CSV table of C-alpha atoms and ligand atoms in Angstrom, one decimal:
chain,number,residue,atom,x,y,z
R,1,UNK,CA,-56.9,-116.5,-11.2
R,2,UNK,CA,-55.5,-113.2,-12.7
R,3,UNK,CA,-53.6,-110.8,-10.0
R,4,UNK,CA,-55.7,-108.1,-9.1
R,5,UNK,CA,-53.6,-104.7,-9.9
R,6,UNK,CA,-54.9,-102.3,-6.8
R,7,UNK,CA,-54.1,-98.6,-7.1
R,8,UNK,CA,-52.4,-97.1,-4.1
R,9,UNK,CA,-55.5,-95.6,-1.9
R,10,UNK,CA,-55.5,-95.1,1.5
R,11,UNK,CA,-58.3,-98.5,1.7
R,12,UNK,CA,-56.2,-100.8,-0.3
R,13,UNK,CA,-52.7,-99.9,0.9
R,14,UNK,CA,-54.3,-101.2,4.1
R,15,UNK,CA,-55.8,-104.1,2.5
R,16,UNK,CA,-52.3,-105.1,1.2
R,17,UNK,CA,-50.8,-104.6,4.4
R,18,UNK,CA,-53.5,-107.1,5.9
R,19,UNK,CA,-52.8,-109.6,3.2
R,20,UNK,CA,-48.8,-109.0,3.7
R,21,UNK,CA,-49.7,-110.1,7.4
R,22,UNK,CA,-51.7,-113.0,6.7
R,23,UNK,CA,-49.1,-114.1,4.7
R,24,UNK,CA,-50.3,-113.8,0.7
R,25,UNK,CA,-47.6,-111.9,-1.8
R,26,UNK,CA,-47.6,-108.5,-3.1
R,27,UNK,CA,-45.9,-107.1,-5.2
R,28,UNK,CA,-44.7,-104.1,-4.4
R,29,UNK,CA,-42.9,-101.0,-6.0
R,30,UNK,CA,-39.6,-99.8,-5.1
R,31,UNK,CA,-37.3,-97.2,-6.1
R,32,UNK,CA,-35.2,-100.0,-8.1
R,33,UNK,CA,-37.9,-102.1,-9.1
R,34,UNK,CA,-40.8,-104.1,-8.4
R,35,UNK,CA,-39.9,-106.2,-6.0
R,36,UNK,CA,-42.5,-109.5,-4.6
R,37,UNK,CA,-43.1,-108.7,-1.3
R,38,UNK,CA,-44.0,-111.8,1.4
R,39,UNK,CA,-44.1,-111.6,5.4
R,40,UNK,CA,-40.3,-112.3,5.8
R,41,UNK,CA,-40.7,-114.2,9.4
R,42,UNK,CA,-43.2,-116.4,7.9
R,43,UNK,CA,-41.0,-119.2,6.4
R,44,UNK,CA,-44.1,-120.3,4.6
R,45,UNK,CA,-44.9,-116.9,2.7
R,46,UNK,CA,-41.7,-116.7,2.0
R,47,UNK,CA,-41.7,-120.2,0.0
R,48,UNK,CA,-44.1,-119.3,-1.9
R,49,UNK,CA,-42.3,-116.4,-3.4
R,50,UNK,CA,-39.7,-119.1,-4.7
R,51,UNK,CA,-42.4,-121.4,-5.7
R,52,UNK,CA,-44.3,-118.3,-8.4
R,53,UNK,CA,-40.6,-116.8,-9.3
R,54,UNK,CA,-39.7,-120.4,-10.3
R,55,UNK,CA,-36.1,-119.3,-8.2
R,56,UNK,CA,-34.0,-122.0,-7.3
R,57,UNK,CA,-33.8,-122.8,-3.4
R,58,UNK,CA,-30.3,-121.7,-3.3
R,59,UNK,CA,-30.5,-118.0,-4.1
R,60,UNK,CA,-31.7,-116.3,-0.8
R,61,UNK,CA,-34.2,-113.3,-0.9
R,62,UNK,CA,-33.4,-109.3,0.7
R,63,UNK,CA,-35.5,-108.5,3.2
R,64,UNK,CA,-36.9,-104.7,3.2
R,65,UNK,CA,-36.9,-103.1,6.6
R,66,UNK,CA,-38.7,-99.0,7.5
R,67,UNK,CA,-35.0,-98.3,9.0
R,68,UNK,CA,-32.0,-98.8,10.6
R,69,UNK,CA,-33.7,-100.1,13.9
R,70,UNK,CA,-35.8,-102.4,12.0
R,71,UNK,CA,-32.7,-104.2,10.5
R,72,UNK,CA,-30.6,-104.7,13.7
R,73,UNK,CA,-33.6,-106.8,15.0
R,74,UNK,CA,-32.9,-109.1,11.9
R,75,UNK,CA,-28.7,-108.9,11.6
R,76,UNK,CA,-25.8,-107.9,13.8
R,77,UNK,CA,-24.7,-105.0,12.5
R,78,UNK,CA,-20.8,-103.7,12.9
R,79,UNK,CA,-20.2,-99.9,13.1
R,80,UNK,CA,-19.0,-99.4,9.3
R,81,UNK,CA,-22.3,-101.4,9.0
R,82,UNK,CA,-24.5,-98.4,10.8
R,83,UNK,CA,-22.4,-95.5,9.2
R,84,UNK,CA,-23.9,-96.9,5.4
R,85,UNK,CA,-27.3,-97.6,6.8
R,86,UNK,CA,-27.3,-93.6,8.0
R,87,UNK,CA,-26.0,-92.4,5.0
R,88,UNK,CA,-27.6,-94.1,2.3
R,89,UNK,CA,-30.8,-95.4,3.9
R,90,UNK,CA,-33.3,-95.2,2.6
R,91,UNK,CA,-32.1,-95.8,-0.7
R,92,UNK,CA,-30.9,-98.9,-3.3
R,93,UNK,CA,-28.2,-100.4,-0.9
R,94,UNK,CA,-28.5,-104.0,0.0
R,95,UNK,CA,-26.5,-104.8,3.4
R,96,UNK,CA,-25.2,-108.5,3.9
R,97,UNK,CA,-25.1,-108.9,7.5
R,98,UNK,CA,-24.7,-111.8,10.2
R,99,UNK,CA,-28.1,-112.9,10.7
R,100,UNK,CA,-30.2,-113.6,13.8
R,101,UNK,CA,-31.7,-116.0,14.8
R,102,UNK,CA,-35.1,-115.1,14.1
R,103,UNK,CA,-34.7,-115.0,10.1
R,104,UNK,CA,-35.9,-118.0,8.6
R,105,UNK,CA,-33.0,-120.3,6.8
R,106,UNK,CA,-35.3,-120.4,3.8
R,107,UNK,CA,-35.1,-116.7,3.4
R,108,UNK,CA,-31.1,-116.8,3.4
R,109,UNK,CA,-31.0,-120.2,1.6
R,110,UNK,CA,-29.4,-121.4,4.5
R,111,UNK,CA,-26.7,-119.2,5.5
R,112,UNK,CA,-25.2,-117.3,8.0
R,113,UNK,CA,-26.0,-113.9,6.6
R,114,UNK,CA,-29.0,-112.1,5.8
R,115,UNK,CA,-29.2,-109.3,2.7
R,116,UNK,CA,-31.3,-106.1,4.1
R,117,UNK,CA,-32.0,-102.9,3.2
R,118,UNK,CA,-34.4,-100.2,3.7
R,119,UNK,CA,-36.1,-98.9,0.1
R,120,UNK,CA,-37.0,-95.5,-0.4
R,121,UNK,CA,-40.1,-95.8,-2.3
R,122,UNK,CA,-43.1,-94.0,-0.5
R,123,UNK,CA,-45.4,-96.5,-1.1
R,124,UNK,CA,-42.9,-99.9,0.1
R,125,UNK,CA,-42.3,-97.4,3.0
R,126,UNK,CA,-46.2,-97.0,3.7
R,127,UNK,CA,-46.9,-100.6,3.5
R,128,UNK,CA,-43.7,-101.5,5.7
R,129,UNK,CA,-45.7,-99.0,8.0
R,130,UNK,CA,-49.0,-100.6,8.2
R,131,UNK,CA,-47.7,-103.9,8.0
R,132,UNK,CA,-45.3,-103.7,11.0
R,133,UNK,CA,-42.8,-106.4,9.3
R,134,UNK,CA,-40.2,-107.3,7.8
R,135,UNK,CA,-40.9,-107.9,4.6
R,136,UNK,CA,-38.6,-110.4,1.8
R,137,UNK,CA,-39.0,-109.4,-1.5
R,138,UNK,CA,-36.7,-110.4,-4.6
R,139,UNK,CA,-37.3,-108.9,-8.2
R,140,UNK,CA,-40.9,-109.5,-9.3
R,141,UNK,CA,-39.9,-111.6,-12.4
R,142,UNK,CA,-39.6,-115.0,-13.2
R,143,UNK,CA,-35.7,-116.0,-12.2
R,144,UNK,CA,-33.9,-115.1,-14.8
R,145,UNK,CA,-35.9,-113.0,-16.7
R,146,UNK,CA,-35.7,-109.0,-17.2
R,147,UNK,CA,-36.5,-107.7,-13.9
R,148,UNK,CA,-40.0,-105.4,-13.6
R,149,UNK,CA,-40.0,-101.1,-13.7
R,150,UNK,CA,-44.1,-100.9,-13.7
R,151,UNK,CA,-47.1,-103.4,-12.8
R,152,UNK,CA,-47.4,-104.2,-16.2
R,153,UNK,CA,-43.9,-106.0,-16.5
R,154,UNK,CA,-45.5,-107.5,-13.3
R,155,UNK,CA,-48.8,-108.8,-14.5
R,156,UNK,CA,-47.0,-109.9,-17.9
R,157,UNK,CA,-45.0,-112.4,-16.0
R,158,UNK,CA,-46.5,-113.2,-13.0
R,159,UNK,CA,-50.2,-112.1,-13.5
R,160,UNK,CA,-51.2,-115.6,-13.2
R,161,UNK,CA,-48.8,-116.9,-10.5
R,162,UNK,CA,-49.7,-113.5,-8.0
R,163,UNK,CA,-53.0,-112.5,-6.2
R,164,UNK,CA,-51.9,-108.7,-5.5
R,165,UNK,CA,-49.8,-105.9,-7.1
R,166,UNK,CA,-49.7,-102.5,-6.1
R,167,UNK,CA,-49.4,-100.2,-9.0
R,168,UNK,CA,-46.7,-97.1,-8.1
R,169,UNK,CA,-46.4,-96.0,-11.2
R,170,UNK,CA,-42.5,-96.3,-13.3
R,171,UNK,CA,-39.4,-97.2,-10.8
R,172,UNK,CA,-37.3,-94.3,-10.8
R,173,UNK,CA,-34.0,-95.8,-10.7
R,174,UNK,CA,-34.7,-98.5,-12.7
R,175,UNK,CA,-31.9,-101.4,-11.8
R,176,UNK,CA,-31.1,-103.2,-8.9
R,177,UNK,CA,-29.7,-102.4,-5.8
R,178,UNK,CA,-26.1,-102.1,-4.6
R,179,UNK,CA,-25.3,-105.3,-3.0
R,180,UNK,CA,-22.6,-105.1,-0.1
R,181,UNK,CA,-21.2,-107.7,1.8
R,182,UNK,CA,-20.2,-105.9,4.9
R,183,UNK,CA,-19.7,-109.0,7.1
R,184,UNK,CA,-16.0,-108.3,7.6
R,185,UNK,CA,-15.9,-104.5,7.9
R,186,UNK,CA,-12.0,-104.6,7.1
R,187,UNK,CA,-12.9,-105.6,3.6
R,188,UNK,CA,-16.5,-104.7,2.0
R,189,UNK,CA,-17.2,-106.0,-1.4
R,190,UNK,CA,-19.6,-105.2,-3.6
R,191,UNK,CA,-21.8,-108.2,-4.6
R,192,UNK,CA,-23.7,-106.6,-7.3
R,193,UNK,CA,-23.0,-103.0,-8.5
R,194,UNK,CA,-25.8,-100.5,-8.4
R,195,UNK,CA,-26.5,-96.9,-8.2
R,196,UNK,CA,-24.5,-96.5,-4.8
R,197,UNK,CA,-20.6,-97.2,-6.0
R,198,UNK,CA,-18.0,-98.2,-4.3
R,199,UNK,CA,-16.3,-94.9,-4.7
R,200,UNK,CA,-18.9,-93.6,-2.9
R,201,UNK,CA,-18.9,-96.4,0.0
R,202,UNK,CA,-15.1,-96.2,0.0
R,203,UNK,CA,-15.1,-92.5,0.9
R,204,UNK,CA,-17.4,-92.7,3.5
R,205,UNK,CA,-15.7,-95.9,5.2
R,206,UNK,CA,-11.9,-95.1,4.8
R,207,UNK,CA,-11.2,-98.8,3.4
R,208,UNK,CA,-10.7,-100.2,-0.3
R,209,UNK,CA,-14.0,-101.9,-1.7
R,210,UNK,CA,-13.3,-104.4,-3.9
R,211,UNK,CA,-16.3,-105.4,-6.7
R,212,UNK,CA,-16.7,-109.0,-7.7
R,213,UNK,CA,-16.3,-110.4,-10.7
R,214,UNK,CA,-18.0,-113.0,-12.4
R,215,UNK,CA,-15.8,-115.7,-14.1
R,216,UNK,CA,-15.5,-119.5,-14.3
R,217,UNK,CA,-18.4,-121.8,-16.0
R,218,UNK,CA,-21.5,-120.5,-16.9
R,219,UNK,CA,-24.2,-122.1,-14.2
R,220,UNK,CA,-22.0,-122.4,-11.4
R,221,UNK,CA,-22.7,-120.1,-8.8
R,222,UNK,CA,-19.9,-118.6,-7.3
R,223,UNK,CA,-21.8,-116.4,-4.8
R,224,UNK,CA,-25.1,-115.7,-4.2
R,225,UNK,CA,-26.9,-113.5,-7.0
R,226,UNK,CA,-23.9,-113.8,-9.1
R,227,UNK,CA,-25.2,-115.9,-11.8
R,228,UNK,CA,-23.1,-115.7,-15.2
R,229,UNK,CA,-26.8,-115.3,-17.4
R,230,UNK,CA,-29.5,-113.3,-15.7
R,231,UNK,CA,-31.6,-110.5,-16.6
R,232,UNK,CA,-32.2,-111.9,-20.1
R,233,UNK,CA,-34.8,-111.3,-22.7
R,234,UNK,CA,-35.6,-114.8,-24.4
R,235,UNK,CA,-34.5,-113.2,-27.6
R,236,UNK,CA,-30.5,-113.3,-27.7
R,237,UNK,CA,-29.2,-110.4,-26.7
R,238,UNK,CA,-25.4,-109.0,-28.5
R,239,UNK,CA,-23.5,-106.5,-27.0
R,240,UNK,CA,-22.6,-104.8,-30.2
R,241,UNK,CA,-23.2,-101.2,-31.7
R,242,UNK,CA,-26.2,-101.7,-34.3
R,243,UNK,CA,-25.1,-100.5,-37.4
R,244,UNK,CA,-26.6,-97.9,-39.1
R,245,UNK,CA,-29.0,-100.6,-41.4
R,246,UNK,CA,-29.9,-103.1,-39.5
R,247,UNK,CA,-30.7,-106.7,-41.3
R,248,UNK,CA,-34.1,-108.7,-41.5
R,249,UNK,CA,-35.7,-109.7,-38.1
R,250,UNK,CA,-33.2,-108.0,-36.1
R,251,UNK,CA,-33.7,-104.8,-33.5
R,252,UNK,CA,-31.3,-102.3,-32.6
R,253,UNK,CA,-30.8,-100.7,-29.3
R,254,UNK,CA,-29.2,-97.5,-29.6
R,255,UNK,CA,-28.0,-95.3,-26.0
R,256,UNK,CA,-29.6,-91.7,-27.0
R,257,UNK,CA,-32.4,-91.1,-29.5
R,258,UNK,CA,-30.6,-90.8,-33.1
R,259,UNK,CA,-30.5,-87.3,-34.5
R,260,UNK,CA,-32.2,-89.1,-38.0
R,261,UNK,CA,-35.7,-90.0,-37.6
R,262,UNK,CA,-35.8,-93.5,-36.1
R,263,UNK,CA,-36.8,-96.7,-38.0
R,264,UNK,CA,-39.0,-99.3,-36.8
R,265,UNK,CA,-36.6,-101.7,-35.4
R,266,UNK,CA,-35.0,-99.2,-33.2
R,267,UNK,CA,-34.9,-98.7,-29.6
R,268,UNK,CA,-33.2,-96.4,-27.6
R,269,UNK,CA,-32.5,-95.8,-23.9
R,270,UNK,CA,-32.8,-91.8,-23.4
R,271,UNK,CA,-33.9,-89.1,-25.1
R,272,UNK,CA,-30.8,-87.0,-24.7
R,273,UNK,CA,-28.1,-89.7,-23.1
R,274,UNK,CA,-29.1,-89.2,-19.7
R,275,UNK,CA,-27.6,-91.9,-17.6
R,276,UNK,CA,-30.2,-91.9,-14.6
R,277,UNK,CA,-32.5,-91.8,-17.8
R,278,UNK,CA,-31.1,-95.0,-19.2
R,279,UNK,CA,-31.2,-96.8,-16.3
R,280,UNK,CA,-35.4,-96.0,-15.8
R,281,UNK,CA,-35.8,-97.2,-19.7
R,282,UNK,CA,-33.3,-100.3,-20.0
R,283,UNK,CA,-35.4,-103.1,-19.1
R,284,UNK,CA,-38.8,-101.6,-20.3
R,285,UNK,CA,-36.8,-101.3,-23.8
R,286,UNK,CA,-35.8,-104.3,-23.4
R,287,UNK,CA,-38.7,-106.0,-23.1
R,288,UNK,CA,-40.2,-104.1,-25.9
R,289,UNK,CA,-37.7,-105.9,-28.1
R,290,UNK,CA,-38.0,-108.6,-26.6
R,291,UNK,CA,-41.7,-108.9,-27.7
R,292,UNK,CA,-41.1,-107.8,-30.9
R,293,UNK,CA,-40.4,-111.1,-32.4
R,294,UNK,CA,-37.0,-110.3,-33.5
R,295,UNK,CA,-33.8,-113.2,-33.9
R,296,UNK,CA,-31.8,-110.9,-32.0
R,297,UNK,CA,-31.6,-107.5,-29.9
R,298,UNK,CA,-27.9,-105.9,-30.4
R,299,UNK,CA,-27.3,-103.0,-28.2
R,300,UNK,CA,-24.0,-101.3,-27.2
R,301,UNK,CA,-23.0,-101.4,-23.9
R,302,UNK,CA,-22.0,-97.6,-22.3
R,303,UNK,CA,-19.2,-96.1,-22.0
R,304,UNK,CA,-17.3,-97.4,-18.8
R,305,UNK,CA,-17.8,-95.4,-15.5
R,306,UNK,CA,-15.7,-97.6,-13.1
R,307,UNK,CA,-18.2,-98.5,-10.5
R,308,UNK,CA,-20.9,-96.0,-11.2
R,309,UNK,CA,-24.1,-96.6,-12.6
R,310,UNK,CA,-23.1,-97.2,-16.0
R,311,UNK,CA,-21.3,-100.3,-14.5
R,312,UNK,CA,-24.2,-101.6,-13.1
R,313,UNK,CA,-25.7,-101.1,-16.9
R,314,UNK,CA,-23.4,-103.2,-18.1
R,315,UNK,CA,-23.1,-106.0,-15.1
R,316,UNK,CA,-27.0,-106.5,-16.4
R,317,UNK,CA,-26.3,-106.5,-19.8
R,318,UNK,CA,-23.2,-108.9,-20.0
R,319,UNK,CA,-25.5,-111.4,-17.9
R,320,UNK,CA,-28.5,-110.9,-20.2
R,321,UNK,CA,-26.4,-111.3,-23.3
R,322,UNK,CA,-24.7,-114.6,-21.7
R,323,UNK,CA,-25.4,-117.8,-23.6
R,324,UNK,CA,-28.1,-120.2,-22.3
U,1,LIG,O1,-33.2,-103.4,-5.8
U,1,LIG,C1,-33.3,-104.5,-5.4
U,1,LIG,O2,-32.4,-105.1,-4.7
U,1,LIG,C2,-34.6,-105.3,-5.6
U,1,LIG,C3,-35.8,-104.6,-4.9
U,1,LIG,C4,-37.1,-105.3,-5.0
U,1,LIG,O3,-35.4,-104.4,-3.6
U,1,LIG,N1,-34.5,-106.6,-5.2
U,1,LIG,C5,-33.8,-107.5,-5.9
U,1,LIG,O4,-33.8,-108.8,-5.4
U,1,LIG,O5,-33.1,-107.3,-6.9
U,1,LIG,P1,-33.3,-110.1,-6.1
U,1,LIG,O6,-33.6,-111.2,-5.3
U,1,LIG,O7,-33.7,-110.1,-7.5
U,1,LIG,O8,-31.7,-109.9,-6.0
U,1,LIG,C6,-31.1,-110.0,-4.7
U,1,LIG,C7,-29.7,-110.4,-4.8
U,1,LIG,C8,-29.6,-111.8,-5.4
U,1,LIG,O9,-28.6,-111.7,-6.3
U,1,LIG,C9,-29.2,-112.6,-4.2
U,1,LIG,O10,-28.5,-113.7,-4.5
U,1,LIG,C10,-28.4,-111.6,-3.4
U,1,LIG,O11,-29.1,-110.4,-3.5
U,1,LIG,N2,-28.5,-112.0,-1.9
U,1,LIG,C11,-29.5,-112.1,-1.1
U,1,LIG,N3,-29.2,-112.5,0.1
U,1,LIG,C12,-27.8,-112.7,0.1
U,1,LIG,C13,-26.9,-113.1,1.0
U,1,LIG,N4,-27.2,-113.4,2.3
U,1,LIG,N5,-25.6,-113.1,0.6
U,1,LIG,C14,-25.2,-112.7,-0.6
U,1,LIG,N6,-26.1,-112.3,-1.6
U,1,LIG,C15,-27.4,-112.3,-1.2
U,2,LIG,MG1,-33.8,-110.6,-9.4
């Protein structure tokens, strides 16, 4: 059975709502990526996401919520909690929250807390709508493979694993959400950098954010989400500026379009070195490479931005380029 890719009329977003409800998966678009939606209080919906990702028990799901009021049925929020949720909801921040008691362990892999947040995509948003729950929904990939911008990164990887996915068209943001643990308001820290930085959480809350770093051995998880190799292409990836000729069997992922005309072997991220335009492209280019049949992608990684988007760039690309 091949997924069925269902365009986003007024009769099948209500379909997919129904199916959400009974329990199937969807994937879904969101303003970050696809995500692979599943009834989040239905602990048996919600294994099967694990079981057609391939994802390992141990790495628990976000849930997307319509708003604010939605989520503090599923966590106990804190005030500093609340103050993010009104300013950057609905939009690519992930919350990690106390949960209650009505989230199912499997959804949180067990723990205490509960990742949440409300995504800004009109179409999630519509189906959240129609649904009238709570839906969990991780990156529609297989674990550890380049997450999905459009439902035809979808299809290509879980076409045959999926009945449903709703086709919205090219994510606009293009990488993952800000992750936040905002258990202890005292001390957020960011989980996983995104397009909402800590500079910007840090000004609205009045206390220091500190990120997370990844270190120690390569498979061992040190939190949640924070595996070292992630986001990979199964070509290996070097973070390296191509040269200018590049050798045999090699592809070359350049930041802006060069000024000379391009050769075959090379990518690039934006037309003019947009940043929000390199973040839309990265893992459709990547991809692209990665199907080209190449040794090896090398790419440079962008200039620093402490904690901006470019960060989040190259969180993704130092854990695609990690060894196996
Ligand atoms: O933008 C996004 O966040 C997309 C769209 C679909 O919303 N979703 C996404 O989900 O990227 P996923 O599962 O690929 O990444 C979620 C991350 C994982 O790294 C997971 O370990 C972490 O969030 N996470 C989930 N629940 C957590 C928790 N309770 N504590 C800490 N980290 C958690
Ligand atoms: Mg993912």
């Amino acid at each position: 059975m091949q997924a069925q890719i269902h365009r986003p009329t007024p009769a099948n977003l209500r379909r997919l709502a129904a199916a959400l409800q009974r329990g199937e998966l969807v994937a879904i678009p969101t303003e970050t990526v696809y995500g692979l939606a599943a009834h989040a209080l239905d602990a048996k919906a919600c294994r099967a996401i694990f079981h057609a990702k391939r994802r390992p028990a141990n790495d628990p799901l976000i849930v997307h919520v319509l708003d604010l009021a939605h989520a503090e049925e599923l966590a106990e929020f804190n005030p500093a909690a609340r103050r993010l949720a009104r300013r950057f909801w609905p939009g690519p921040l992930t919350l990690v929250l106390p949960k209650k008691p009505c989230v199912p362990g499997l959804v949180t892999s067990g723990g205490p807390t509960v990742a949440i947040r409300a995504p800004a995509h009109p179409l999630a948003r519509r189906l959240l709508q129609l649904a009238k729950i709570p839906l969990a929904a991780p990156s529609a990939n297989l674990f550890g493979y380049i997450s999905p911008t459009t439902a035809a990164h979808v299809s290509e990887g879980l076409g045959s694993r999926i009945p449903h996915i709703l086709d919205g068209g090219a994510c606009a943001v293009g990488v993952e959400s800000t992750v936040l643990d905002i258990t202890n308001p005292a001390r957020p820290r960011i989980l996983r950098p995104g397009v909402v930085t800590a500079a910007q959480i840090q000004q609205l809350l009045g206390v220091k954010v500190s990120g997370a770093k990844s270190r120690g051995s390569r498979t061992r998880q040190l939190a949640p989400g924070m595996l070292e190799r992630h986001y990979s292409p199964r070509t290996p990836l070097v973070l390296r500026r191509p040269p200018a000729k590049l050798s045999a069997g090699v592809a070359g992922v350049l930041l802006r379009q060069p000024a000379i005309k391009p050769a075959k072997d090379v990518f690039w991220l934006s037309r003019r070195g947009a940043l929000t335009e390199m973040a839309r492209n990265l893992y459709d280019v990547l991809r692209r490479a990665d199907a080209g049949r190449y040794r090896q992608i090398w790419m440079e990684p962008l200039p620093g931005d402490p904690g901006g988007l470019a960060t989040a760039i190259n969180d993704r690309l130092k854990r695609a380029a990690a060894r196996r």
